[in-house]
Short mmCIF file of C-alpha atoms and ligand atoms in Angstrom, two decimals:
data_model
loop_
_atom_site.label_atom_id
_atom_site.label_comp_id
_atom_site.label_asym_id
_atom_site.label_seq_id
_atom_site.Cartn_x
_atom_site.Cartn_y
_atom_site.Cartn_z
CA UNK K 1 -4.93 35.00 36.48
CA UNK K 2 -7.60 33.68 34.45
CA UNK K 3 -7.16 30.60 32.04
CA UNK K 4 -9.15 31.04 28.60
CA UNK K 5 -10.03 27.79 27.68
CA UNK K 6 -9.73 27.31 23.87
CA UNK K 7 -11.66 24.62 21.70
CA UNK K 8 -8.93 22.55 20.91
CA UNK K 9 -7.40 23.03 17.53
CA UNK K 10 -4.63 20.62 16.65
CA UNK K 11 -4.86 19.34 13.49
CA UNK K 12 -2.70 16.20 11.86
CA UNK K 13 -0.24 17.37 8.75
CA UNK K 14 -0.50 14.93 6.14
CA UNK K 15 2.05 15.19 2.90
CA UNK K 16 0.08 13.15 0.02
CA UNK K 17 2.09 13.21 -3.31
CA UNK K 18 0.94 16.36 -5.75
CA UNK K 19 0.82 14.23 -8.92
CA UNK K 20 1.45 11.02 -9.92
CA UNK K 21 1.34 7.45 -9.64
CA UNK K 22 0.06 7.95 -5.37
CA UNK K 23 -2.08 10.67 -5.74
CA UNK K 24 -5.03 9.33 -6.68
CA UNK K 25 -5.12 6.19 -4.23
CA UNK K 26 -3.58 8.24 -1.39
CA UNK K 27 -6.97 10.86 -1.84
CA UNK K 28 -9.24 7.40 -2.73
CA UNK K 29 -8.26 6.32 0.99
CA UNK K 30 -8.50 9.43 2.87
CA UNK K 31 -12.05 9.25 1.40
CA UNK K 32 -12.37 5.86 2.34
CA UNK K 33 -11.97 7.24 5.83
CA UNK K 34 -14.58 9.82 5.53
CA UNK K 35 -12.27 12.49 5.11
CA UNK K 36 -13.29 14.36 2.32
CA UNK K 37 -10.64 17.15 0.81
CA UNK K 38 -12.10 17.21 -2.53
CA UNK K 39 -12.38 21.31 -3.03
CA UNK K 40 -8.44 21.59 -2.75
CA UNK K 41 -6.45 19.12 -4.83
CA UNK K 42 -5.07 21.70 -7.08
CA UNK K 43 -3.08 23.96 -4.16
CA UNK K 44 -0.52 23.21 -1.94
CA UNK K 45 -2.48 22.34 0.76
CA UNK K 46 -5.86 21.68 1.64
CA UNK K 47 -7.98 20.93 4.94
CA UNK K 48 -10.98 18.36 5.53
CA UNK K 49 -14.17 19.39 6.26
CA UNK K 50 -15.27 16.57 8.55
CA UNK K 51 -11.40 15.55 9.81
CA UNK K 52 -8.94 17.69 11.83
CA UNK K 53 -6.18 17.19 9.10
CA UNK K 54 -4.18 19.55 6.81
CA UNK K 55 -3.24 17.85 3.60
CA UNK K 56 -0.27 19.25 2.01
CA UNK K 57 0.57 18.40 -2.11
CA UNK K 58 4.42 17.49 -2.95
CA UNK K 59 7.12 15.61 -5.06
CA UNK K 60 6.56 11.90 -3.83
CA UNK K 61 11.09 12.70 -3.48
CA UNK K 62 10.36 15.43 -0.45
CA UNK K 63 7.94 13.92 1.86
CA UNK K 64 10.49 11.77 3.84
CA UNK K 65 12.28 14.78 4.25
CA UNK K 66 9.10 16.96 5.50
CA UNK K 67 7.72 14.19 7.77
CA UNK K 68 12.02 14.12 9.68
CA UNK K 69 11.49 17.73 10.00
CA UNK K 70 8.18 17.83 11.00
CA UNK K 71 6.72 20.16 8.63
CA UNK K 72 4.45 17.31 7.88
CA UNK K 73 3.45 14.94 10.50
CA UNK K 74 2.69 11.93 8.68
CA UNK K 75 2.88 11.40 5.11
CA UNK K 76 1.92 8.67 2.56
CA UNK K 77 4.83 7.39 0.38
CA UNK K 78 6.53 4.37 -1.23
CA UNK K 79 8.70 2.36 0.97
CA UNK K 80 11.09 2.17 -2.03
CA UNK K 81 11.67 6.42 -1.39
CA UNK K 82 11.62 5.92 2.21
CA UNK K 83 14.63 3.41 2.18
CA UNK K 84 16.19 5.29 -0.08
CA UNK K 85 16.25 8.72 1.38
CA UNK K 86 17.20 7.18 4.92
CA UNK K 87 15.47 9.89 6.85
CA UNK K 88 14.87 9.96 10.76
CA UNK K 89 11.31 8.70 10.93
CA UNK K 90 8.82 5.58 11.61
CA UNK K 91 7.34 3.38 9.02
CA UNK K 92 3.44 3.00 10.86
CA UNK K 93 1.31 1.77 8.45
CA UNK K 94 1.35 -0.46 5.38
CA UNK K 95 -1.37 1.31 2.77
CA UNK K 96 -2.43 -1.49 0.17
CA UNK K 97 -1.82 0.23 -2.70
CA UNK K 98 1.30 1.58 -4.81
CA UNK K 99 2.76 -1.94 -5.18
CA UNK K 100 5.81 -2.48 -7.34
CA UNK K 101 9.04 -3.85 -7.14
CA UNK K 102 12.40 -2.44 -7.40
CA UNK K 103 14.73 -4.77 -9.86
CA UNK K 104 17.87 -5.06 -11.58
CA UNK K 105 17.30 -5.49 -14.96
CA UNK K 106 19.57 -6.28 -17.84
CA UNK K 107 19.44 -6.43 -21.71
CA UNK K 108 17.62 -9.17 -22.89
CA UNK K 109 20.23 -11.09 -25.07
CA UNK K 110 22.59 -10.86 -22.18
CA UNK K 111 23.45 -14.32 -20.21
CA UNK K 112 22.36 -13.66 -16.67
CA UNK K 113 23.80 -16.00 -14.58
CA UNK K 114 23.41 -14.57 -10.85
CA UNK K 115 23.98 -11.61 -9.25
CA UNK K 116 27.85 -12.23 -10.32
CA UNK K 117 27.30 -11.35 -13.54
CA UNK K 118 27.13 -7.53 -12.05
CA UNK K 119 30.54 -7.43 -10.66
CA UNK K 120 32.96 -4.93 -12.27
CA UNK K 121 29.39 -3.50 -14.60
CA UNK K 122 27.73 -0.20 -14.67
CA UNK K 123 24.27 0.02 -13.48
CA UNK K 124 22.46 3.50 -14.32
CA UNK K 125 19.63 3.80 -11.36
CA UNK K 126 17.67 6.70 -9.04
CA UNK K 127 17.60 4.43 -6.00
CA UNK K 128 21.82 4.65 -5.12
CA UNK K 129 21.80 3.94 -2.06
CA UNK K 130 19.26 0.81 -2.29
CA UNK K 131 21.37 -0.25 -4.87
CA UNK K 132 24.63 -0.06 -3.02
CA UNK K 133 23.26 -1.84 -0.21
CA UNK K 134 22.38 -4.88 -2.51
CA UNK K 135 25.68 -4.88 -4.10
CA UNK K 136 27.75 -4.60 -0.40
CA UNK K 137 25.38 -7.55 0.95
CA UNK K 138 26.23 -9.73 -1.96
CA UNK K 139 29.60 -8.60 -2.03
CA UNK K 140 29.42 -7.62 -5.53
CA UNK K 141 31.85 -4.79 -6.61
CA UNK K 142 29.57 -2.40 -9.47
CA UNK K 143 29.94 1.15 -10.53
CA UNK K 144 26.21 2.86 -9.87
CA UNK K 145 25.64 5.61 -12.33
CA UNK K 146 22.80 8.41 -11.29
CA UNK K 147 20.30 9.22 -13.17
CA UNK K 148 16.90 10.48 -12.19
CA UNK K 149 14.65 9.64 -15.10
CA UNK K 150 14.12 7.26 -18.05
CA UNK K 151 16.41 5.08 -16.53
CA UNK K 152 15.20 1.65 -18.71
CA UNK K 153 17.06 4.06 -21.93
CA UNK K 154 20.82 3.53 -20.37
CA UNK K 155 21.47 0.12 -21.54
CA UNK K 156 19.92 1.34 -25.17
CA UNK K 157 22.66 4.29 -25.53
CA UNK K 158 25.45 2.30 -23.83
CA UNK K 159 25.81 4.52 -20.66
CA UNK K 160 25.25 1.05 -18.55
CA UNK K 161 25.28 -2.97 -18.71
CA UNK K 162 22.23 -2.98 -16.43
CA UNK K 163 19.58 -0.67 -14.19
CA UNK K 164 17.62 -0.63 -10.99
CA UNK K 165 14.45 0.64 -11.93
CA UNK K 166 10.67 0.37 -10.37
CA UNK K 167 8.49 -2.42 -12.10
CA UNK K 168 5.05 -3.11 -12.13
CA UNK K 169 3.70 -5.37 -15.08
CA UNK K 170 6.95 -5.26 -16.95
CA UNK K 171 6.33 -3.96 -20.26
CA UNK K 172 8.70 -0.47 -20.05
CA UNK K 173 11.26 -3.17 -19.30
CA UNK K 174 10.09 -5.10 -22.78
CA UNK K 175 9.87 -2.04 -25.07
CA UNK K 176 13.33 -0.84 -24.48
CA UNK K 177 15.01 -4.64 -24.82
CA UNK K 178 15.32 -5.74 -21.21
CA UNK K 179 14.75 -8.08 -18.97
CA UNK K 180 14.34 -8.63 -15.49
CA UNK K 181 16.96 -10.19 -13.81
CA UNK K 182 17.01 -9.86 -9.92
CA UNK K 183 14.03 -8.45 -7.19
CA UNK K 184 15.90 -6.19 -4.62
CA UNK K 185 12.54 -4.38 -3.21
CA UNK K 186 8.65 -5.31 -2.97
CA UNK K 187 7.62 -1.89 -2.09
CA UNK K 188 4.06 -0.26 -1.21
CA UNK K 189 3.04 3.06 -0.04
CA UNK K 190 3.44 3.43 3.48
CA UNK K 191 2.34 5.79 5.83
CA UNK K 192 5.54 7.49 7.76
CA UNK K 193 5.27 9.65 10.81
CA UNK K 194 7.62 12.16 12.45
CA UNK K 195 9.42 10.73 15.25
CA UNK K 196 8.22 13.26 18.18
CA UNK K 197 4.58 14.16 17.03
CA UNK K 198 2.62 15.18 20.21
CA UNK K 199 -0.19 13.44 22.22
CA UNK K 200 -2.54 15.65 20.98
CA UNK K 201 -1.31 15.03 17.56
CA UNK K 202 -0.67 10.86 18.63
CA UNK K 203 -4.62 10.85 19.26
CA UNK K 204 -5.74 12.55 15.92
CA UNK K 205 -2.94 9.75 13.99
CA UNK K 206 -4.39 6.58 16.13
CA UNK K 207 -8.25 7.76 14.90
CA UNK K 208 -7.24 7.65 11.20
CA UNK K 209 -5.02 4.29 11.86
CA UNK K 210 -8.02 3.09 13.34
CA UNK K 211 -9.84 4.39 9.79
CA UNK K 212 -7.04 3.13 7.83
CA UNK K 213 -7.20 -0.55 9.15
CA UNK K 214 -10.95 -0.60 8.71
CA UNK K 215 -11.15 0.24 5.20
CA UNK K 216 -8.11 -2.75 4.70
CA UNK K 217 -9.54 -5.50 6.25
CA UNK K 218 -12.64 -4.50 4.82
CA UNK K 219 -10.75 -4.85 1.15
CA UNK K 220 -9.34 -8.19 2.12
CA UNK K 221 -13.02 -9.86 3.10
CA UNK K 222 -16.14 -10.52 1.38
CA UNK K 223 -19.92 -11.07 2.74
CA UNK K 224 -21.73 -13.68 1.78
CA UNK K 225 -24.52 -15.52 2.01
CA UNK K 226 -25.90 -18.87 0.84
CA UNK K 227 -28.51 -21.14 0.98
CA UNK K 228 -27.77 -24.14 2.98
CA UNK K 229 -30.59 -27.46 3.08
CA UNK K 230 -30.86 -27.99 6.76
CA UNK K 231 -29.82 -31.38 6.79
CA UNK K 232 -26.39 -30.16 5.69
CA UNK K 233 -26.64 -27.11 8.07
CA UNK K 234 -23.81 -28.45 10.07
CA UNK K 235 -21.12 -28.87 7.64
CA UNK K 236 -21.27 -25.96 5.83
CA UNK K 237 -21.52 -23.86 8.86
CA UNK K 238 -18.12 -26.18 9.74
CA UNK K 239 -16.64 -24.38 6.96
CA UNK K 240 -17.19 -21.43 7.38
CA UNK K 241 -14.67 -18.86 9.72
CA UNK K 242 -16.74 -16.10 10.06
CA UNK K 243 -16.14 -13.12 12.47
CA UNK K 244 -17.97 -14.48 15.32
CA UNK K 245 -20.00 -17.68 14.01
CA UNK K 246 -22.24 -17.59 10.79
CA UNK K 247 -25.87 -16.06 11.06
CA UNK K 248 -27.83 -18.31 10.05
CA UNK K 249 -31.62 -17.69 9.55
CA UNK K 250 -34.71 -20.13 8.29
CA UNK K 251 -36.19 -19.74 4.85
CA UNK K 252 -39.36 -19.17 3.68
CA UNK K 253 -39.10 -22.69 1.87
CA UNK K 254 -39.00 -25.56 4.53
CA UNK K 255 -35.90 -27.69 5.55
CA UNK K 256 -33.54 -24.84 4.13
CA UNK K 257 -31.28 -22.03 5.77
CA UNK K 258 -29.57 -19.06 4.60
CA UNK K 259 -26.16 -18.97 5.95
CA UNK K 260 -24.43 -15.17 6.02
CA UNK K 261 -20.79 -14.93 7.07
CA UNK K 262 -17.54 -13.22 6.36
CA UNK K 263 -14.56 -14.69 4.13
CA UNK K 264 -11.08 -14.08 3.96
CA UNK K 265 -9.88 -13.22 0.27
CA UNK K 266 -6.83 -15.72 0.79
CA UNK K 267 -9.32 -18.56 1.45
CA UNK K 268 -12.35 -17.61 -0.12
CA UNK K 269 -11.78 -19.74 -3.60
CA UNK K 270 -11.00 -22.68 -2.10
CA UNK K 271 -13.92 -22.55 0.72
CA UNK K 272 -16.41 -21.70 -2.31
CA UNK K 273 -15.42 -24.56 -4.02
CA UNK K 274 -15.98 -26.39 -0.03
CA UNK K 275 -19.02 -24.47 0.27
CA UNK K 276 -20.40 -26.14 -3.07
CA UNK K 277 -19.78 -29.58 -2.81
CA UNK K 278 -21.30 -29.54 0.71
CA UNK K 279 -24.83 -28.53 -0.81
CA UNK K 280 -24.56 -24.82 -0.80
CA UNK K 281 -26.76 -22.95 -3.37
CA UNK K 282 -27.66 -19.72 -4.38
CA UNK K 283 -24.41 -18.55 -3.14
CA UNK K 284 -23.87 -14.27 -3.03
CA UNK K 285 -21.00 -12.56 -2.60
CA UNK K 286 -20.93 -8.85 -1.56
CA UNK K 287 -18.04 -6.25 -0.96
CA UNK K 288 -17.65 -4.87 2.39
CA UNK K 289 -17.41 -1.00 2.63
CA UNK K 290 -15.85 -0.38 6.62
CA UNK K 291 -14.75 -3.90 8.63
CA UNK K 292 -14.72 -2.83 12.52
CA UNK K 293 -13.31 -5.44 14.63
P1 LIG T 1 7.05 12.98 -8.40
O1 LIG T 1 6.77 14.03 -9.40
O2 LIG T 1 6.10 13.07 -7.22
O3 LIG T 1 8.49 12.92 -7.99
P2 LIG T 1 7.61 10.38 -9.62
O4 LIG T 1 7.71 10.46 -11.10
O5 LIG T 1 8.83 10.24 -8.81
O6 LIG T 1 6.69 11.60 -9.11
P3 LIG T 1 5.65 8.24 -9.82
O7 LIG T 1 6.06 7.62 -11.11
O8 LIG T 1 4.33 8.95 -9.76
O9 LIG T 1 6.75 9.17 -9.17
O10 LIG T 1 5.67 7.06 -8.74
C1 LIG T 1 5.43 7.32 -7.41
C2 LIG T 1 5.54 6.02 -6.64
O11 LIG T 1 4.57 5.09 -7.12
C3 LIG T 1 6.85 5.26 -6.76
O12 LIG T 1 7.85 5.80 -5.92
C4 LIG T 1 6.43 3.87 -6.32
O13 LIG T 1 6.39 3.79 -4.91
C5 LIG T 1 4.99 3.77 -6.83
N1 LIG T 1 4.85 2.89 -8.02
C6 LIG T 1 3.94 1.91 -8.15
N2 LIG T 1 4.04 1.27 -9.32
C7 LIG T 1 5.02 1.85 -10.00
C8 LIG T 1 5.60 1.64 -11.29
N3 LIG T 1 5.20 0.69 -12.11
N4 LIG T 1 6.58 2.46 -11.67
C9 LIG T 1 6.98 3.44 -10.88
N5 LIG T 1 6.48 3.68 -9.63
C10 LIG T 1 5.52 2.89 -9.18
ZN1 LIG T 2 9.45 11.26 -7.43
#
């Protein structure tokens, strides 16, 4: 018997969300990863040119669903639908983007005291299960009422006391006379993978992890350079973390350096600020594109 021996074809399944508040960061990303699928955002489904990955277009609701039964592989959601649909799968990757929080929230002329004040109320949500969670960990007795849009109304037309909505800068919570009362969820997108994806399909996923984290740490650090007298070459360099230690080169102009390094985004304000009273000048900073480390 004679074995054909086929090019390899495997190719990753990635569910993005179709439309919607994900859609554009989750294809922003994939792009940041060099995987262009451009030419097929408005099908179902849609393949990369340059990456061995199908990308598949659905209801943000479905994909924890898809990625337990494998019809996707991996897929890029909020954490806030992942806990709630409690589906048979792995949480792999945090994404950066898609950040909100899921709160209680209660009219605004209401005394809110503590998550007591719920006990024996009506909260109108689309996250029941999160919610009942909260309220058995607190030990809070509540009636949740499910609803699966325009939640923040409830209070409004007396169908609830409070809700458990998704908030990001707060204002849907103003314009319909509420306020927010108690954080249960800081959620992101995540990226979620099938529990028994293949080694083939393992190497494919640990390629664009290994894209994924790149383009991150890249986001959270900035290049830059300065000009450092030499006499002072020391100190500054002192300050600086760097990735390895600071390059530093000589200047045109004698006795002076310029200094190029990387900075965290946590620390960078406070080591400018370092950087200047030390004798830095003509200090640059410059986004990073890819950080490979
Ligand atoms: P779909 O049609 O796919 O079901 P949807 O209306 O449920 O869409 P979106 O409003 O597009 O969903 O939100 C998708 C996800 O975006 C949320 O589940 C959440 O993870 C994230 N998100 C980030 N900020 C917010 C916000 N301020 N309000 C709602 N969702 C937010
Ligand atoms: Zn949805």
């Amino acid at each position: 018997m004679t074995m054909i021996k086929t090019e390899n074809t495997t190719k990753l399944k990635l569910a993005i969300q179709k439309s919607g508040r994900l859609h554009d960061d989750s294809i922003k990303l994939l792009k940041e990863c060099g995987i262009d699928i451009s030419n097929g955002v408005n099908k179902l489904k849609a393949e990369a040119a340059n990456f061995p990955i199908e990308v598949f277009f659905l209801r943000d609701d479905d994909i924890p669903q898809y990625v337990e039964d494998g019809v996707a592989d991996i897929g890029f959601v909020g954490e806030n639908v992942v806990f709630e649909k409690q589906k048979k799968l792995e949480i792999t990757e945090k994404l950066g983007f898609g950040k909100c929080r899921l709160s209680i929230a209660v009219q605004r002329n209401e005394q809110y005291t503590g998550i007591q004040f719920l006990e024996g109320k009506k909260i109108a949500t689309s996250y029941p299960v999160i919610v009942a969670d909260f309220l058995k960990s607190n030990n809070v007795n509540a009636e949740i009422h499910e609803i699966s849009g325009s939640v923040e109304i409830a209070p409004g037309i007396g169908l609830a006391d409070a809700i458990c909505d998704l908030v990001s800068s707060g204002s849907t919570l103003f314009m319909n006379g509420l306020k927010e009362a108690e954080v249960i969820l800081q959620s992101q997108a995540v990226l979620i993978k099938n529990n028994e994806i293949d080694a083939d399909k393992t190497i494919l996923l640990e390629r664009l992890l290994f894209r994924i984290q790149s383009v991150k740490k890249a986001k959270n650090n900035k290049y830059i350079l300065l000009n450092a007298p030499n006499d002072k070459l020391q100190e500054i360099i002192g300050l600086l973390p760097g990735m390895k230690s600071p390059t530093v080169l000589p200047l045109a102009e004698e006795g002076w350096s310029s200094v190029h390094s990387v900075l965290n985004e946590n620390e960078f304000w406070d080591i400018i600020e370092q950087l200047k009273a030390a004798g830095a000048q003509g200090i640059l900073v410059v986004p990073i594109e890819k950080m490979i480390i």
